[in-house]
Amino acid sequence: MSSHPSQIAADAAVDRLPVTLPRLAEMKRLGDPIVMVTAYDFPSARAAEAAGVDIVLVGDSGAMTVLGYPSTVGVQLDEMIMLARAVRRGLHTPLLVGDLPLGSYEISDEQAISSALRFVKQAGCDAVKLEGGGPASCARARAIVGAGIPVMGHVGLTPQTATALGGYRAQGRSAAAAARVAAEALALQEAGCFSIVFEAIPSQVAELLMARLEIAVIGIGAGAAPDGQVLVFHDLLGIREGLGARFVKRYADLQDEMTAGVAAYADDVRTRRYPQPEHGYAIDAAELSELRERLR
Ligand code: KIV
C-alpha cells in the first residue's frame, strides 16, 4: 500500500538536523535540489517544517499575501519582524531567512546592519535577503556579512524596484540585460553572499550563469538549472484571487476551499444547523435547578 504524500513528508521531517550553510553548500555540490518556500505565520511555518523543506523565507511578498498591501513597497521593517517572529515559533529545521524590506537597508551600511540584526536578535532568523546586485546592494551585503550575518542576494526581477525595471516582467531577455544580471550575480557572490535568488530570467540565461557561480542559486521563474526552487506559499497553495505569474505551479486551491468552508458555516448559522448539542457544554441538573432558584 502506498503512503499518502503528507505522511511521507511528515516521516521525512522527523529527526532532521537543522539546515546549515555548509549543508546547503554540500547539497549544491552533490546536486541535491534545494527546496525553499515562503512563510509568514505559525501555520505556514508548521506546514514548511512538516513538509521537510530546506529554506524558509519570510518574504516581503507577505506585504501582499497576508497584509493586503498592493505591492511589497509599503511594508515596514517592524511588520516583517512580527511575521518572522511568528514563523520562528513554528520552525525548527529549515534555514530561516528574513527579507529586508524596501527602505530598511539602502541608506547606509549602518542601517543595513541594524535592520539585519533585528531579524536575527528579535526574530531568530539565521540569515537575511536583500534585493539588487548594483554597487549599493553589494556594499550593504558585504557590510552585513562583515557583521557576521549570512546574506542571500536576489537578482533578475526585484519587486521592490519593479517600477524602475519597467513593471513586473521577466528580466535579462537581451544579451546586454542578461550580462547585467550576470555581473550583479557575480558581484553579490564576491560580496560574500551564501546564496542568490534568480527571479524571472530566461532559463537559458540562468543555465549559462550556473557555471560561473559557486554559491547556491535558488530559482523562481528561472528554469530548471538553479540548485533549488522557491515559490510563494500562497501562490503554490492557491490562497489568492487570480492566477499569478506564469512560473507558479499550483498544488491546491485553498482560497476556494476557505470560501466554501466559511459559506457553509454562514449557511449553518442562518438555518440554525449550527451549533448542535454536541458543540455545547452541560451543567449538572441539580446545579441547574439551584441556579433557577437563585434567579427567581
Ligand atoms: O518576497 C518573496 O517572496 C521573495 C521570493 C519570491 C524570492 O523575494
CSV table of C-alpha atoms and ligand atoms in Angstrom, one decimal:
chain,number,residue,atom,x,y,z
A,1,MET,CA,0.0,0.0,0.0
A,2,SER,CA,1.5,3.4,-0.9
A,3,SER,CA,1.7,6.1,1.7
A,4,HIS,CA,-0.1,9.5,1.4
A,5,PRO,CA,2.3,12.3,0.5
A,6,SER,CA,1.7,14.1,3.8
A,7,GLN,CA,2.7,11.0,5.7
A,8,ILE,CA,5.9,10.7,3.6
A,9,ALA,CA,6.7,14.4,4.3
A,10,ALA,CA,6.0,14.1,8.0
A,11,ASP,CA,8.2,11.0,8.2
A,12,ALA,CA,11.0,12.9,6.3
A,13,ALA,CA,10.7,15.8,8.8
A,14,VAL,CA,11.2,13.6,11.9
A,15,ASP,CA,14.7,13.8,13.3
A,16,ARG,CA,16.0,16.1,10.7
A,17,LEU,CA,19.1,18.1,11.5
A,18,PRO,CA,18.8,21.9,11.2
A,19,VAL,CA,19.8,23.0,7.7
A,20,THR,CA,23.1,25.0,7.9
A,21,LEU,CA,25.1,26.9,5.3
A,22,PRO,CA,27.6,24.0,5.0
A,23,ARG,CA,24.7,21.7,4.4
A,24,LEU,CA,23.4,23.9,1.6
A,25,ALA,CA,26.9,24.1,0.0
A,26,GLU,CA,27.0,20.3,0.2
A,27,MET,CA,23.6,20.0,-1.4
A,28,LYS,CA,24.8,22.1,-4.3
A,29,ARG,CA,28.0,20.0,-4.6
A,30,LEU,CA,26.0,16.8,-4.6
A,31,GLY,CA,23.4,18.1,-7.0
A,32,ASP,CA,20.6,17.6,-4.4
A,33,PRO,CA,17.8,20.1,-5.2
A,34,ILE,CA,17.2,22.7,-2.5
A,35,VAL,CA,13.6,23.3,-1.6
A,36,MET,CA,12.7,26.9,-0.5
A,37,VAL,CA,9.3,28.3,0.3
A,38,THR,CA,8.0,31.5,1.9
A,39,ALA,CA,6.1,31.6,5.2
A,40,TYR,CA,4.6,34.4,7.1
A,41,ASP,CA,3.0,33.0,10.2
A,42,PHE,CA,2.8,30.0,12.6
A,43,PRO,CA,0.6,27.7,10.5
A,44,SER,CA,2.6,28.3,7.2
A,45,ALA,CA,5.8,27.6,9.2
A,46,ARG,CA,4.4,24.4,10.6
A,47,ALA,CA,3.5,23.3,7.1
A,48,ALA,CA,7.0,24.0,5.8
A,49,GLU,CA,8.5,22.2,8.8
A,50,ALA,CA,6.4,19.1,8.4
A,51,ALA,CA,7.0,19.0,4.6
A,52,GLY,CA,10.7,19.0,5.3
A,53,VAL,CA,11.7,22.0,3.2
A,54,ASP,CA,15.3,23.3,3.4
A,55,ILE,CA,15.0,27.1,3.5
A,56,VAL,CA,12.0,29.2,4.6
A,57,LEU,CA,12.0,32.8,3.5
A,58,VAL,CA,9.8,35.4,5.4
A,59,GLY,CA,9.5,37.2,2.1
A,60,ASP,CA,8.4,40.8,1.8
A,61,SER,CA,5.8,39.2,-0.6
A,62,GLY,CA,4.0,38.9,2.8
A,63,ALA,CA,3.1,42.6,2.3
A,64,MET,CA,0.6,41.4,-0.3
A,65,THR,CA,-0.2,37.8,0.7
A,66,VAL,CA,-1.0,38.4,4.3
A,67,LEU,CA,-1.0,42.1,4.9
A,68,GLY,CA,-3.1,43.2,1.9
A,69,TYR,CA,-0.7,45.9,0.5
A,70,PRO,CA,-0.9,46.4,-3.3
A,71,SER,CA,2.9,45.7,-3.6
A,72,THR,CA,5.9,45.0,-1.4
A,73,VAL,CA,6.9,48.7,-1.3
A,74,GLY,CA,4.9,49.8,1.7
A,75,VAL,CA,5.7,47.1,4.2
A,76,GLN,CA,7.6,48.2,7.3
A,77,LEU,CA,10.6,46.5,9.0
A,78,ASP,CA,8.5,46.3,12.2
A,79,GLU,CA,5.8,44.4,10.3
A,80,MET,CA,8.3,42.0,8.8
A,81,ILE,CA,9.9,41.3,12.2
A,82,MET,CA,6.4,40.5,13.6
A,83,LEU,CA,5.8,38.0,10.7
A,84,ALA,CA,9.3,36.5,11.2
A,85,ARG,CA,8.8,36.0,14.9
A,86,ALA,CA,5.6,34.0,14.3
A,87,VAL,CA,7.4,31.9,11.7
A,88,ARG,CA,10.3,31.2,14.1
A,89,ARG,CA,7.9,29.8,16.7
A,90,GLY,CA,6.7,27.2,14.2
A,91,LEU,CA,10.1,26.3,12.7
A,92,HIS,CA,13.0,24.1,13.8
A,93,THR,CA,15.0,22.6,11.0
A,94,PRO,CA,14.8,24.8,7.8
A,95,LEU,CA,17.2,27.7,7.5
A,96,LEU,CA,15.2,30.8,8.3
A,97,VAL,CA,15.8,33.9,6.1
A,98,GLY,CA,14.3,37.3,6.8
A,99,ASP,CA,13.7,39.6,3.8
A,100,LEU,CA,14.9,43.1,4.3
A,101,PRO,CA,12.0,45.4,3.1
A,102,LEU,CA,12.5,48.4,0.9
A,103,GLY,CA,13.9,51.3,2.9
A,104,SER,CA,15.5,49.2,5.6
A,105,TYR,CA,19.0,48.8,4.1
A,106,GLU,CA,19.6,51.3,1.2
A,107,ILE,CA,20.6,54.4,3.2
A,108,SER,CA,23.8,53.2,4.8
A,109,ASP,CA,25.8,50.2,5.8
A,110,GLU,CA,24.9,51.0,9.4
A,111,GLN,CA,21.2,51.0,8.6
A,112,ALA,CA,21.6,47.7,6.8
A,113,ILE,CA,23.5,46.0,9.7
A,114,SER,CA,21.0,47.4,12.2
A,115,SER,CA,18.0,46.0,10.2
A,116,ALA,CA,19.7,42.7,9.7
A,117,LEU,CA,20.5,42.4,13.4
A,118,ARG,CA,16.8,43.0,14.2
A,119,PHE,CA,15.9,39.9,12.1
A,120,VAL,CA,18.5,37.9,13.9
A,121,LYS,CA,18.1,39.1,17.5
A,122,GLN,CA,14.3,39.8,17.6
A,123,ALA,CA,13.0,37.2,15.3
A,124,GLY,CA,15.6,34.4,15.5
A,125,CYS,CA,16.4,34.4,11.7
A,126,ASP,CA,19.5,32.7,10.5
A,127,ALA,CA,20.1,35.0,7.6
A,128,VAL,CA,18.7,37.9,5.7
A,129,LYS,CA,18.0,38.6,2.0
A,130,LEU,CA,18.3,41.8,0.1
A,131,GLU,CA,17.4,42.7,-3.5
A,132,GLY,CA,19.6,44.0,-6.3
A,133,GLY,CA,23.2,43.5,-7.3
A,134,GLY,CA,24.3,47.0,-8.0
A,135,PRO,CA,27.2,48.7,-6.2
A,136,ALA,CA,24.9,49.9,-3.3
A,137,SER,CA,23.3,46.5,-2.7
A,138,CYS,CA,26.7,44.7,-2.9
A,139,ALA,CA,28.2,47.2,-0.4
A,140,ARG,CA,25.3,46.5,2.0
A,141,ALA,CA,25.6,42.8,1.6
A,142,ARG,CA,29.3,43.0,2.3
A,143,ALA,CA,28.7,45.1,5.4
A,144,ILE,CA,26.0,42.7,6.8
A,145,VAL,CA,28.3,39.7,6.1
A,146,GLY,CA,31.1,41.5,7.8
A,147,ALA,CA,28.9,41.9,10.8
A,148,GLY,CA,28.5,38.1,10.9
A,149,ILE,CA,25.1,37.7,9.4
A,150,PRO,CA,24.7,35.5,6.3
A,151,VAL,CA,23.2,37.2,3.3
A,152,MET,CA,21.1,35.8,0.4
A,153,GLY,CA,21.1,38.0,-2.8
A,154,HIS,CA,18.3,38.4,-5.3
A,155,VAL,CA,18.7,39.4,-9.0
A,156,GLY,CA,16.5,39.5,-12.1
A,157,LEU,CA,13.0,40.7,-11.3
A,158,THR,CA,13.4,42.5,-8.0
A,159,PRO,CA,9.8,43.5,-6.9
A,160,GLN,CA,11.0,46.3,-4.6
A,161,THR,CA,12.3,48.2,-7.6
A,162,ALA,CA,9.8,46.9,-10.2
A,163,THR,CA,8.8,50.4,-11.3
A,164,ALA,CA,12.4,51.1,-12.3
A,165,LEU,CA,12.6,47.8,-14.1
A,166,GLY,CA,9.5,48.6,-16.2
A,167,GLY,CA,7.0,46.6,-14.2
A,168,TYR,CA,6.6,43.0,-13.1
A,169,ARG,CA,8.2,41.5,-16.1
A,170,ALA,CA,11.0,39.0,-16.9
A,171,GLN,CA,14.5,40.5,-16.9
A,172,GLY,CA,17.7,39.6,-18.9
A,173,ARG,CA,15.9,39.0,-22.2
A,174,SER,CA,18.6,40.8,-24.3
A,175,ALA,CA,22.3,40.0,-24.3
A,176,ALA,CA,23.1,43.3,-22.6
A,177,ALA,CA,20.4,42.9,-20.0
A,178,ALA,CA,21.4,39.3,-19.3
A,179,ALA,CA,25.1,40.4,-19.0
A,180,ARG,CA,23.9,43.0,-16.4
A,181,VAL,CA,22.2,40.2,-14.4
A,182,ALA,CA,25.3,38.1,-14.6
A,183,ALA,CA,27.5,41.0,-13.4
A,184,GLU,CA,25.2,41.6,-10.5
A,185,ALA,CA,25.1,37.9,-9.5
A,186,LEU,CA,28.9,37.7,-9.6
A,187,ALA,CA,29.2,40.9,-7.6
A,188,LEU,CA,26.9,39.5,-4.9
A,189,GLN,CA,28.9,36.3,-4.8
A,190,GLU,CA,32.1,38.4,-4.5
A,191,ALA,CA,30.5,40.4,-1.7
A,192,GLY,CA,30.1,37.2,0.4
A,193,CYS,CA,26.5,36.1,-0.2
A,194,PHE,CA,26.0,32.4,0.6
A,195,SER,CA,23.2,32.1,-1.9
A,196,ILE,CA,21.3,34.1,-4.5
A,197,VAL,CA,17.8,34.1,-5.9
A,198,PHE,CA,17.3,34.3,-9.7
A,199,GLU,CA,13.8,35.7,-10.3
A,200,ALA,CA,12.1,35.7,-13.7
A,201,ILE,CA,15.0,35.4,-16.1
A,202,PRO,CA,15.2,33.2,-19.2
A,203,SER,CA,16.0,29.6,-18.4
A,204,GLN,CA,18.9,29.6,-20.9
A,205,VAL,CA,20.4,32.7,-19.2
A,206,ALA,CA,20.2,31.0,-15.8
A,207,GLU,CA,21.8,27.9,-17.2
A,208,LEU,CA,24.7,29.9,-18.6
A,209,LEU,CA,25.2,31.7,-15.2
A,210,MET,CA,25.2,28.5,-13.2
A,211,ALA,CA,28.6,27.6,-14.5
A,212,ARG,CA,30.0,30.8,-13.1
A,213,LEU,CA,28.5,30.7,-9.6
A,214,GLU,CA,29.9,28.7,-6.7
A,215,ILE,CA,27.1,29.7,-4.2
A,216,ALA,CA,23.7,28.0,-4.2
A,217,VAL,CA,21.3,29.5,-6.7
A,218,ILE,CA,17.6,29.4,-6.0
A,219,GLY,CA,15.3,30.0,-9.0
A,220,ILE,CA,11.8,31.3,-9.3
A,221,GLY,CA,10.8,31.6,-12.9
A,222,ALA,CA,14.4,30.8,-13.9
A,223,GLY,CA,14.0,27.3,-15.3
A,224,ALA,CA,15.4,24.0,-14.0
A,225,ALA,CA,19.1,24.8,-13.9
A,226,PRO,CA,19.4,26.5,-10.5
A,227,ASP,CA,20.4,24.5,-7.4
A,228,GLY,CA,16.9,24.9,-5.9
A,229,GLN,CA,13.5,26.4,-6.4
A,230,VAL,CA,11.4,28.8,-4.3
A,231,LEU,CA,7.7,29.6,-4.6
A,232,VAL,CA,5.4,31.9,-2.6
A,233,PHE,CA,3.4,29.8,-0.1
A,234,HIS,CA,0.1,31.5,-1.1
A,235,ASP,CA,0.8,31.0,-4.8
A,236,LEU,CA,1.5,27.3,-4.6
A,237,LEU,CA,-1.5,26.6,-2.4
A,238,GLY,CA,-3.9,28.9,-4.3
A,239,ILE,CA,-4.6,31.1,-1.3
A,240,ARG,CA,-5.2,34.1,-3.6
A,241,GLU,CA,-7.5,35.5,-6.1
A,242,GLY,CA,-6.3,35.3,-9.7
A,243,LEU,CA,-3.7,33.1,-11.3
A,244,GLY,CA,-0.4,34.8,-10.6
A,245,ALA,CA,2.8,34.7,-12.6
A,246,ARG,CA,3.4,32.1,-15.3
A,247,PHE,CA,6.1,30.4,-13.3
A,248,VAL,CA,3.7,29.5,-10.5
A,249,LYS,CA,2.6,25.9,-10.3
A,250,ARG,CA,-0.5,25.5,-8.1
A,251,TYR,CA,-0.7,22.4,-5.9
A,252,ALA,CA,-4.0,23.3,-4.2
A,253,ASP,CA,-6.9,25.7,-4.3
A,254,LEU,CA,-7.2,26.7,-0.7
A,255,GLN,CA,-8.8,30.1,-1.4
A,256,ASP,CA,-11.8,28.3,-2.9
A,257,GLU,CA,-11.8,25.8,-0.1
A,258,MET,CA,-11.7,28.5,2.6
A,259,THR,CA,-14.5,30.5,0.9
A,260,ALA,CA,-16.6,27.3,0.7
A,261,GLY,CA,-16.0,26.5,4.3
A,262,VAL,CA,-16.9,29.9,5.6
A,263,ALA,CA,-20.0,30.0,3.3
A,264,ALA,CA,-21.1,26.6,4.7
A,265,TYR,CA,-20.6,27.8,8.2
A,266,ALA,CA,-22.6,31.0,7.5
A,267,ASP,CA,-25.4,28.9,6.0
A,268,ASP,CA,-25.5,26.6,9.0
A,269,VAL,CA,-25.8,29.6,11.4
A,270,ARG,CA,-28.5,31.2,9.3
A,271,THR,CA,-30.5,27.9,9.1
A,272,ARG,CA,-29.8,27.0,12.8
A,273,ARG,CA,-28.0,23.8,11.9
A,274,TYR,CA,-25.0,25.1,13.9
A,275,PRO,CA,-24.5,24.7,16.8
A,276,GLN,CA,-25.8,21.3,17.7
A,277,PRO,CA,-25.9,19.9,21.3
A,278,GLU,CA,-22.5,18.2,20.9
A,279,HIS,CA,-20.9,21.6,20.3
A,280,GLY,CA,-22.0,22.9,23.7
A,281,TYR,CA,-21.3,22.4,27.4
A,282,ALA,CA,-23.7,20.9,30.0
A,283,ILE,CA,-24.4,21.7,33.6
A,284,ASP,CA,-25.4,19.2,36.3
A,285,ALA,CA,-29.2,19.0,36.8
A,286,ALA,CA,-29.0,19.8,40.5
A,287,GLU,CA,-26.8,22.9,39.8
A,288,LEU,CA,-29.2,24.0,37.2
A,289,SER,CA,-32.2,23.8,39.5
A,290,GLU,CA,-30.3,25.7,42.2
A,291,LEU,CA,-29.4,28.4,39.6
A,292,ARG,CA,-33.1,28.6,38.7
A,293,GLU,CA,-34.0,29.2,42.4
A,294,ARG,CA,-31.3,31.9,42.7
A,295,LEU,CA,-32.5,33.7,39.6
A,296,ARG,CA,-36.2,33.6,40.7
B,1,KIV,O1,9.4,38.1,-1.1
B,1,KIV,C1,9.5,37.0,-1.7
B,1,KIV,O2,8.6,36.1,-1.5
B,1,KIV,C2,10.7,36.7,-2.5
B,1,KIV,C3,10.7,35.4,-3.2
B,1,KIV,C4,9.8,35.4,-4.4
B,1,KIV,C5,12.1,35.0,-3.5
B,1,KIV,O3,11.5,37.5,-2.5
